[in-house]
XYZ file of C-alpha atoms in Angstrom:
84
model
C -38.660 -43.822 -64.248
C -41.924 -41.785 -64.078
C -43.007 -40.398 -60.673
C -46.149 -38.614 -59.495
C -49.739 -39.839 -59.630
C -49.022 -42.534 -62.104
C -50.600 -45.654 -60.624
C -54.322 -46.433 -60.797
C -54.853 -43.940 -63.735
C -54.291 -46.380 -66.662
C -50.674 -45.170 -67.175
C -49.389 -48.660 -68.082
C -52.202 -49.459 -70.539
C -51.977 -46.051 -72.218
C -48.201 -46.113 -72.283
C -48.306 -49.581 -74.013
C -50.757 -48.113 -76.591
C -48.688 -45.123 -77.250
C -45.526 -47.066 -77.452
C -47.055 -49.518 -79.907
C -48.280 -46.716 -82.036
C -44.972 -45.000 -81.984
C -43.320 -48.395 -82.926
C -41.048 -48.957 -80.006
C -40.536 -52.278 -78.208
C -40.022 -52.999 -74.534
C -42.160 -52.789 -71.442
C -43.813 -50.803 -68.711
C -44.442 -51.792 -65.097
C -45.557 -50.399 -61.729
C -43.139 -50.285 -58.816
C -43.771 -50.765 -55.125
C -42.583 -47.145 -54.701
C -45.544 -45.811 -56.590
C -43.470 -45.034 -59.607
C -43.767 -46.432 -63.197
C -40.728 -47.936 -64.893
C -40.507 -47.777 -68.647
C -37.901 -49.751 -70.803
C -38.167 -48.971 -74.480
C -36.009 -49.682 -77.684
C -36.372 -47.689 -80.902
C -34.861 -44.971 -82.903
C -33.879 -41.681 -81.379
C -37.001 -40.013 -82.937
C -39.338 -42.769 -81.556
C -37.837 -42.627 -78.097
C -38.261 -38.822 -78.066
C -41.843 -39.178 -78.806
C -42.361 -41.712 -76.205
C -40.518 -39.669 -73.674
C -42.775 -36.705 -74.457
C -45.832 -38.924 -73.931
C -44.312 -40.188 -70.559
C -43.983 -36.610 -69.407
C -47.749 -35.954 -69.996
C -49.153 -39.409 -69.333
C -52.858 -40.179 -69.567
C -55.567 -37.677 -68.627
C -55.874 -38.600 -64.886
C -52.119 -38.876 -64.336
C -50.084 -36.150 -62.689
C -46.485 -36.654 -63.687
C -44.117 -34.765 -61.502
C -40.757 -36.065 -62.890
C -39.232 -38.421 -65.541
C -35.877 -39.751 -65.072
C -34.180 -41.098 -68.197
C -31.207 -43.290 -68.813
C -29.844 -44.412 -72.097
C -27.897 -47.607 -73.027
C -27.223 -49.859 -76.088
C -30.258 -51.670 -77.440
C -30.222 -55.378 -76.944
C -32.857 -56.175 -79.658
C -34.508 -58.689 -77.283
C -38.068 -57.266 -77.584
C -40.555 -57.751 -80.326
C -43.394 -55.674 -79.052
C -44.277 -53.341 -76.072
C -45.977 -55.152 -73.138
C -47.208 -54.427 -69.668
C -44.956 -55.972 -67.029
C -45.978 -56.972 -63.552
């Protein structure tokens, strides 16, 4: 869960691009609260890279916090998509 100025700044699109480049699968979506939710599956190294990106975000974002949770991968994702 990513909080701050993270909607209206291309966060989802840039997150999708970063996740695809890193090689993780899953999705990213805006929430009504103004936060952005990210669900990703990959290796520990890949997830660490995506988490580091999420803490920065795109140039116009102002990330104030990232809350992370880990669980077993389901293998249900083939790519990384923008959810709505």
